[in-house]
Coordinates of C-alpha atoms and ligand atoms in Angstrom, one line a residue:
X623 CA -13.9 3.4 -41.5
X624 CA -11.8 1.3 -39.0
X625 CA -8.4 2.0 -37.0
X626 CA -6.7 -0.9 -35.4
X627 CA -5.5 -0.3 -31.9
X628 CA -2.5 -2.7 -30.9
X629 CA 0.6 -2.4 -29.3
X630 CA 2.9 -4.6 -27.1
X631 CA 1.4 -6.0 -23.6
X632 CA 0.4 -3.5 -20.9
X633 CA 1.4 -0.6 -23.3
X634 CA -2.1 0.9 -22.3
X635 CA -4.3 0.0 -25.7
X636 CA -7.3 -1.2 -23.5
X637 CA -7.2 2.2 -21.3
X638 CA -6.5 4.2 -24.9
X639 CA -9.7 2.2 -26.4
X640 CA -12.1 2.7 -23.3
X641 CA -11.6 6.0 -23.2
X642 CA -12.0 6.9 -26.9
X643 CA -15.3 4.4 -27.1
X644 CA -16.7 5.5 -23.7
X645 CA -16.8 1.9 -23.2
X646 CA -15.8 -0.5 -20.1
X647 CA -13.4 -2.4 -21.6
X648 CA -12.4 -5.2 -18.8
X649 CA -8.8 -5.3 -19.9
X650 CA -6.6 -8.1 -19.7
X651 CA -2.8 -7.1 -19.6
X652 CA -1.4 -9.9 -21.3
X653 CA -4.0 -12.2 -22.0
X654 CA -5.4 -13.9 -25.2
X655 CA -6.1 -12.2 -28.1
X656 CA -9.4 -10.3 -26.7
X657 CA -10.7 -7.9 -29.2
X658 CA -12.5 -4.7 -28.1
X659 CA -14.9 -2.6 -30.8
X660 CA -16.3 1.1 -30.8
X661 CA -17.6 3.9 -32.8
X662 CA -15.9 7.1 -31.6
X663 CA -17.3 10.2 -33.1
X664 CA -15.4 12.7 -34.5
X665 CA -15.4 15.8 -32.5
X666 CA -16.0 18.9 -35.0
X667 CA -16.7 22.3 -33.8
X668 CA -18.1 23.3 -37.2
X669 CA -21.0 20.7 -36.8
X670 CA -21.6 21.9 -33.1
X671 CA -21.8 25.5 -34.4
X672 CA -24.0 24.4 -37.3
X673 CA -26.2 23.2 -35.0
X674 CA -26.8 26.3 -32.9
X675 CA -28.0 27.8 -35.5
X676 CA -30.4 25.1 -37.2
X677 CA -31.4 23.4 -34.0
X678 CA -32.1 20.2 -35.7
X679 CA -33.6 17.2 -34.3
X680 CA -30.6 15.2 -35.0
X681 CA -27.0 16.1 -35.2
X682 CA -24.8 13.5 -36.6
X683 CA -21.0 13.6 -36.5
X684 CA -18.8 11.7 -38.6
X685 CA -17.1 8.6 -37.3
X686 CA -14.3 6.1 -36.9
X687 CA -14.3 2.6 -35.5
X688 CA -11.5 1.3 -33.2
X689 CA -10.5 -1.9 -32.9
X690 CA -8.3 -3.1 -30.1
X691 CA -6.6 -6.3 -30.3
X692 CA -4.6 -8.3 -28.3
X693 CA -2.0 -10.7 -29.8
X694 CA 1.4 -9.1 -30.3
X695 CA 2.3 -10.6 -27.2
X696 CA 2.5 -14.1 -28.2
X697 CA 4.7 -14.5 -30.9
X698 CA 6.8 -11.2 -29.9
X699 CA 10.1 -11.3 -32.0
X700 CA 9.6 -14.6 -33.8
X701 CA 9.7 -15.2 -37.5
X702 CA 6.3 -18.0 -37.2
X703 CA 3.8 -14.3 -38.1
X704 CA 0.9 -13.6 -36.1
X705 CA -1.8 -15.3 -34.8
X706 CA -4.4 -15.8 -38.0
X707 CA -7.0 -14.1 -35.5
X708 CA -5.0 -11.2 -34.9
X709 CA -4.5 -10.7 -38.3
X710 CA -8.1 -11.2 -39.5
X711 CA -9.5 -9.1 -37.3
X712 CA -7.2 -6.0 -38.9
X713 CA -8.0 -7.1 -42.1
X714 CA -10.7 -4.3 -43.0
X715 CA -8.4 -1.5 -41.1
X716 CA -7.9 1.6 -42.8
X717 CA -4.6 2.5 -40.5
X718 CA -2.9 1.6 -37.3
X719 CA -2.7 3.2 -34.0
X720 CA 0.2 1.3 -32.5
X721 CA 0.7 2.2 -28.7
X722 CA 3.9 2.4 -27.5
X723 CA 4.3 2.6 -23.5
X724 CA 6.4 5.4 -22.4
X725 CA 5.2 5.6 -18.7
X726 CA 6.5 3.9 -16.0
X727 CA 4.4 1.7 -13.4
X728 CA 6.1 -0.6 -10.5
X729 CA 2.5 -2.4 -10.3
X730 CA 2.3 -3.5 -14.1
X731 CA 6.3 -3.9 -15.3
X732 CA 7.0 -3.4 -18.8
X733 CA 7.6 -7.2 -20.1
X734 CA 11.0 -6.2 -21.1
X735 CA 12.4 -5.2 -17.8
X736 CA 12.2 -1.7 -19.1
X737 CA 10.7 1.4 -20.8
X738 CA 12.4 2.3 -24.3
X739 CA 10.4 3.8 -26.6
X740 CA 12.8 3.1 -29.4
X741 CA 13.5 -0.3 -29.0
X742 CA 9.5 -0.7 -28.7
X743 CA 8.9 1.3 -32.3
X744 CA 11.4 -1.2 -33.7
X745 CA 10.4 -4.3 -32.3
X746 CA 6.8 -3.6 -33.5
X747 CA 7.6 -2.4 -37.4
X748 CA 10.2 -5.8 -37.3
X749 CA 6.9 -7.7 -36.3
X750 CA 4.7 -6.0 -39.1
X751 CA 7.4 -6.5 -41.6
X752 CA 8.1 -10.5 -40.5
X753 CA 4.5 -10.9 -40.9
X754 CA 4.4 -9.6 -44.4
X755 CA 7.2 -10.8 -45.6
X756 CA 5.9 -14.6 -44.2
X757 CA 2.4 -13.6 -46.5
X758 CA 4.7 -12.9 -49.1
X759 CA 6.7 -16.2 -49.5
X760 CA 4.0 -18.3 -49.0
X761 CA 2.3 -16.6 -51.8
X762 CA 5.4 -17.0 -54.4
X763 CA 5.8 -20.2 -53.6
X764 CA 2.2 -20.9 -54.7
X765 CA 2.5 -18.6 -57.7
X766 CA 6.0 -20.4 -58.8
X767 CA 4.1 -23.7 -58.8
X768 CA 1.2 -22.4 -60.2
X769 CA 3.2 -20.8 -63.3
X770 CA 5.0 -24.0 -63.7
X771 CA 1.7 -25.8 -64.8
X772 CA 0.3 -22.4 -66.4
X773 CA 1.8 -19.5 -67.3
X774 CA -0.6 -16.8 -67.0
X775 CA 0.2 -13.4 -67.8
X776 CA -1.5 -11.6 -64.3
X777 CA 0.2 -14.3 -62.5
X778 CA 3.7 -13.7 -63.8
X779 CA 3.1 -10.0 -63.0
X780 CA 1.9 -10.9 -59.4
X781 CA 5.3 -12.7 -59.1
X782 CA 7.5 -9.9 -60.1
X783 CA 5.4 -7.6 -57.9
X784 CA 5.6 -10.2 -54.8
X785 CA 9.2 -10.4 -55.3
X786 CA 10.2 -6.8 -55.3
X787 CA 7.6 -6.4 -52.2
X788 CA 10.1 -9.0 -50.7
X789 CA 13.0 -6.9 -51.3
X790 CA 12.1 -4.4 -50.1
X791 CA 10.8 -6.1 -46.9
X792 CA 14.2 -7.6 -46.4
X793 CA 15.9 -4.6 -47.1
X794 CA 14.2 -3.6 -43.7
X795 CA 11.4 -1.6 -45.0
X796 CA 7.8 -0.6 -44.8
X797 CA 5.5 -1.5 -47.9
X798 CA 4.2 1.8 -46.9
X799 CA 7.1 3.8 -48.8
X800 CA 7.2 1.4 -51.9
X801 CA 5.2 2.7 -55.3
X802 CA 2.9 1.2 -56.7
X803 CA 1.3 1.3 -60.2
X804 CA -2.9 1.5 -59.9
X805 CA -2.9 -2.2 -60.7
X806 CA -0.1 -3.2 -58.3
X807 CA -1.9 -1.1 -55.4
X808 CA -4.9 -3.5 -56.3
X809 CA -2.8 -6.4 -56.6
X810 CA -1.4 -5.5 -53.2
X811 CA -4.5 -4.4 -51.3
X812 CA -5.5 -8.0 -51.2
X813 CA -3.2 -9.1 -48.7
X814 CA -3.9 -6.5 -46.4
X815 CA 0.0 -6.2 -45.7
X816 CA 0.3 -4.4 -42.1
X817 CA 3.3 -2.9 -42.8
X818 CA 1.7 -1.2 -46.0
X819 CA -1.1 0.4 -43.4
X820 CA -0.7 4.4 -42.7
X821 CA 0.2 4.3 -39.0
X822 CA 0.0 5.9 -36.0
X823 CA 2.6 5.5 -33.3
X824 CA 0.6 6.8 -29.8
X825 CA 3.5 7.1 -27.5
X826 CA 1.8 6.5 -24.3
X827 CA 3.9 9.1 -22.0
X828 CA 4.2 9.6 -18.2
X829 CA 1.7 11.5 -16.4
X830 CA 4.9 13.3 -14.9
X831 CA 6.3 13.8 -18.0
X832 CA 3.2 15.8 -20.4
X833 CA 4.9 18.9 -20.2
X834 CA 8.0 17.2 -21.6
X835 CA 5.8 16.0 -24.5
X836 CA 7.7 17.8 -27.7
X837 CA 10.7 16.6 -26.0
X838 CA 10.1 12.9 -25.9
X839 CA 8.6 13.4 -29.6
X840 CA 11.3 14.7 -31.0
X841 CA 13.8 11.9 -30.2
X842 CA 11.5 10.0 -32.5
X843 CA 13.1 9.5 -36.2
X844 CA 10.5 10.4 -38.9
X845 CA 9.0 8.1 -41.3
X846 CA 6.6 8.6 -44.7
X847 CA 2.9 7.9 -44.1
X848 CA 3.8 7.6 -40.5
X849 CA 2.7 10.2 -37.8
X850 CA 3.9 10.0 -34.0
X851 CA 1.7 12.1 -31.2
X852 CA 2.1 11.7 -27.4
X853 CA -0.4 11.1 -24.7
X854 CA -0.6 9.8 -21.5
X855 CA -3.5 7.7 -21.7
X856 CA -4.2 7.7 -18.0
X857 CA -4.6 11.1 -17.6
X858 CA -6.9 11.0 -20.9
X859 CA -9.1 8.5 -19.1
X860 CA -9.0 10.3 -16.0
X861 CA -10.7 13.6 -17.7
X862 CA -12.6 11.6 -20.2
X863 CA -14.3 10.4 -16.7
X864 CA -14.9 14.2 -15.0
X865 CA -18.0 16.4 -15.2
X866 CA -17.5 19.0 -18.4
X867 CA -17.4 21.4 -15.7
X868 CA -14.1 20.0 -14.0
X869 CA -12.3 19.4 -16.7
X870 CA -10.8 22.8 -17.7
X871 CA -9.6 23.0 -14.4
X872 CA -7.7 19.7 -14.1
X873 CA -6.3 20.6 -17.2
X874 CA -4.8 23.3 -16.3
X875 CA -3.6 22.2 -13.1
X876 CA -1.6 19.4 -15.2
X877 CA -0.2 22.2 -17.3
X878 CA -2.1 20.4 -20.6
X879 CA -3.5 22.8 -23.1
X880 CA -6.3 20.6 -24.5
X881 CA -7.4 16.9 -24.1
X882 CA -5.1 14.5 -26.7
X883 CA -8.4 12.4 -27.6
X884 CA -9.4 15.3 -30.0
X885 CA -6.2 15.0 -31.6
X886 CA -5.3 11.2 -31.6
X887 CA -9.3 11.1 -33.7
X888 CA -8.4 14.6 -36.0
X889 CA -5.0 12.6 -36.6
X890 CA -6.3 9.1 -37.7
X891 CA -8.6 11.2 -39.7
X892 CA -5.8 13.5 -41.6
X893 CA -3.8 10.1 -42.4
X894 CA -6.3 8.3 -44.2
X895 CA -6.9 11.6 -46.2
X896 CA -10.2 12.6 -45.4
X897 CA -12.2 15.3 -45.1
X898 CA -15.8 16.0 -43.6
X899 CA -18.3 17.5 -45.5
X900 CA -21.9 18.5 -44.2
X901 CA -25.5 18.5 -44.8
X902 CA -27.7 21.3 -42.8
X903 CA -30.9 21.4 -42.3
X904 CA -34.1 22.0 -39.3
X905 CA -34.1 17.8 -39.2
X906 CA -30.4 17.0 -39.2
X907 CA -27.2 18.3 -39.2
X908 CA -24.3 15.8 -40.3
X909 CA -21.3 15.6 -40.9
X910 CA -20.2 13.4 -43.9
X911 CA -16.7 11.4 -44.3
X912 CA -15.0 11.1 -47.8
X913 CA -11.7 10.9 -49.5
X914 CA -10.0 14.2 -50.2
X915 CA -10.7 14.7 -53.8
X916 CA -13.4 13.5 -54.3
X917 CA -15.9 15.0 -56.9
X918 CA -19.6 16.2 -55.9
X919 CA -21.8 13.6 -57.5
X920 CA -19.9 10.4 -55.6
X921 CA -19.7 12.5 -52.5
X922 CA -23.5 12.8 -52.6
X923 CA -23.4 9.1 -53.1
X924 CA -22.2 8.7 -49.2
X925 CA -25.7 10.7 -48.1
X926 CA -28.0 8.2 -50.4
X927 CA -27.4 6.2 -53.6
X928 CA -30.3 7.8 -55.2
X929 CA -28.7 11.4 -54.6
X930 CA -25.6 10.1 -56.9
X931 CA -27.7 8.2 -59.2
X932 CA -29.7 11.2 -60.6
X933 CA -27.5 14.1 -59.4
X934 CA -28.2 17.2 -61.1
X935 CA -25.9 20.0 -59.2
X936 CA -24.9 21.1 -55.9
X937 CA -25.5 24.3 -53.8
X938 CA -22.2 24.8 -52.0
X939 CA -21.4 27.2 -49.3
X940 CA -18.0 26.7 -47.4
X941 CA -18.6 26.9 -43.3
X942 CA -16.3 29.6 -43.2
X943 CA -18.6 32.0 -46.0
X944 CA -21.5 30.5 -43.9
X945 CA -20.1 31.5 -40.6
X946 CA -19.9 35.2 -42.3
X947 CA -23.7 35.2 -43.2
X948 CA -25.2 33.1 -40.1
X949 CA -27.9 32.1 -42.5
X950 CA -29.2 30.5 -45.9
X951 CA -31.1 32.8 -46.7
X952 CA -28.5 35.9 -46.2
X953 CA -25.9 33.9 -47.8
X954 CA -28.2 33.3 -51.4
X955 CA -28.7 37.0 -50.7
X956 CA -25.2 37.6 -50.8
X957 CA -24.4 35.5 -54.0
X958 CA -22.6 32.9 -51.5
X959 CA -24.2 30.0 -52.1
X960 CA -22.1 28.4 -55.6
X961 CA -23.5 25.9 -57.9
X962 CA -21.4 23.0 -58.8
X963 CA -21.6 20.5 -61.2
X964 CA -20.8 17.0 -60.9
X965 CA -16.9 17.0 -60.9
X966 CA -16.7 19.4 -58.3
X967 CA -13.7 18.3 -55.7
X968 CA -15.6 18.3 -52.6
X969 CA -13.9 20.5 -50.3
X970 CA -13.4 20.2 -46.6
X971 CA -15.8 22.2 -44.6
X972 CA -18.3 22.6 -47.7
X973 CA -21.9 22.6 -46.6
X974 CA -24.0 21.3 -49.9
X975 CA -27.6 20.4 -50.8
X976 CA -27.5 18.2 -53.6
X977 CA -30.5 18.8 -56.2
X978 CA -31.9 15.5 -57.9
X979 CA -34.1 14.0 -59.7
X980 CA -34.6 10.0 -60.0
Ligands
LIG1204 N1 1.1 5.1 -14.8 C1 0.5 4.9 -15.9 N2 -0.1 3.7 -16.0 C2 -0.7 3.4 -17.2 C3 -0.8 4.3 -18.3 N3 -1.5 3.8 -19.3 C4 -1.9 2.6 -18.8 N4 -1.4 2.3 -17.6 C5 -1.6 1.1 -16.8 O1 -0.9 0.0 -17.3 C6 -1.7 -1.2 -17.1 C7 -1.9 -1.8 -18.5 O2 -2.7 -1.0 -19.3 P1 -3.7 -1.6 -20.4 O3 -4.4 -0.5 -21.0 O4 -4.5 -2.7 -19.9 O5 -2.6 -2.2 -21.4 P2 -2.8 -3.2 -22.6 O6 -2.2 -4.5 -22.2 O7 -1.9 -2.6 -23.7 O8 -4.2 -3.2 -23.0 C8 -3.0 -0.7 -16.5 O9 -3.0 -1.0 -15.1 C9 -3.1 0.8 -16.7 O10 -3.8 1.5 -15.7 C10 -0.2 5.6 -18.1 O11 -0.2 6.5 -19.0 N5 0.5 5.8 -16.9
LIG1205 MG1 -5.6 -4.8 -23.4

């Protein structure tokens, strides 16, 4: 699963991304289009508590690449679309996390003169929808030719779905909030429209102003498919940085209930619609990603083809029944343990052990 980072210059992606990933990222405020890659695991209490009690030699969370790229910069407000790089490297992205600066800093100036978060949020969706909207014409101009020599039935259809994508593009809105048909939403996934991407707006906020947090948010108009959270990412790098034993102080001496790292991961997570799963056990203890809905047999395709293939039924505890027992063996005991068959919506927080047989 991947989540592009971007943002306008010096909005604070590359001190967002280094502080999710842990990693150095040397970032260059306004440079080319430098791309930064990391695998962030996803914090989960559940797991940690799972493995108190199975000590396992492995614990494996679930996790989430970020991508940080550079690139918005150059053609900022233009109609010519984004640099092919920019876009091909957000090509596989699930969602975006589109950092928009809030803070102030004399030593790194905004590269509009000044901090508006508004005028930022739109300047950034006009970009998106500009560079699907160039996608788009291109395309029906090569399916009107196309047609002309051959009229093909999927083509035709393409067309008339192209066409009302552009409408609604000009019209000023996100493919996000248009409806599509199963075969459109195919059609469309192709193109891997940006503006038709779940996003995240990261409002990158002033290390004077977290308290002022729900504030700043809520001068933020609401959008489908879009969520909006706050953090300054400074500060998040700062603690990301402390011993574990410093940290709850700092926090509370900046008046911050909890780090917003947790949440900007649990958020990308709950927009793309999935839910964790886990597997328990004296070797490991893991965590498992899937889509919300989906049914027992192809969830137990994500642990190992062969546990798909020749699925016979799951044992299914929910953490929370689990938590109640503390073990197993008091749960069978107790007549917690379920078995499910192989259309079983996998629910989040379900531990299971998938019986087999290949
Ligand atoms: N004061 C302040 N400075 C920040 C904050 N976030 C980033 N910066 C600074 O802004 C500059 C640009 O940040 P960077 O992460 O490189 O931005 P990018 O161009 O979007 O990757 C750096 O010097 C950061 O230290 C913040 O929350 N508060
Ligand atoms: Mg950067």
């Amino acid at each position: 699963m991947e989540v592009g980072i971007v943002g306008l210059p010096v909005s604070g992606k590359t001190t967002l991304f280094s502080t999710l990933s842990g990693q150095a990222a040397v970032g260059q405020a306004g440079g080319k289009v430098d791309v930064h890659r990391g695998v962030v695991k996803v914090p989960d209490e559940r797991l940690d508590r799972l493995s108190e009690i199975f000590r396992p030699k492995k614990t494996t969370h679930a996790a989430i690449e970020y991508i940080e790229v550079g690139g918005m910069e150059r053609e900022a407000a233009s109609a010519k679309g984004f640099d092919p790089q920019f876009l091909h490297t957000l090509k596989n992205t699930a969602a975006l996390c589109v950092m928009i600066r809030a803070f102030e800093n004399e030593f790194h100036p905004h590269p509009s003169g000044n901090v508006d978060v508004n005028r930022d949020i739109r300047t950034v969706e006009t970009e998106f929808l500009l560079s699907d909207l160039s996608i788009v014409e291109n395309r029906i101009e090569r399916l009107e030719k196309q047609i002309l020599k051959s009229k093909e039935e999927v083509s035709v259809r393409e067309l008339d779905l192209l066409k009302r994508c552009r409408e609604f593009l000009e019209s000023e809105k996100a493919l996000r909030e248009m409806q599509f048909s199963e075969e459109e939403e195919l059609m469309v996934r192709g193109f891997q429209f940006l503006s038709a991407k779940p996003l995240i707006f990261v409002i990158n906020i002033d290390e004077k102003e977290i308290k002022r947090e729900a504030e700043i948010l809520s001068r933020i108009p609401e959008k489908p498919h879009v969520k909006v959270i706050a953090l300054c990412a400074k500060v998040e790098q700062e603690i990301s940085q402390l011993a574990e034993a410093d940290r709850a102080m700092f926090l509370e001496d900046l008046g911050i209930a909890e780090p917003a790292l947790p949440k900007l991961i649990h958020s990308s997570y709950d927009l793309l619609g999935l839910i964790s799963f886990f597997t328990v056990g004296e070797t490991e203890c893991h965590a498992w990603t899937i889509k919300q809905g989906t049914h027992a047999q192809k969830a137990a395709g994500e642990i190992h083809t062969d546990l798909e293939r020749g699925f016979i039924r799951a044992e299914v505890v929910h953490y929370d029944e689990f938590m109640k027992w503390g073990s197993m063996a008091k749960c069978r005991e107790h007549g917690a343990l379920r078995l499910e068959g192989k259309q079983y919506p996998v629910k989040d927080g379900d531990i299971m052990t998938i019986r087999f047989n290949v």
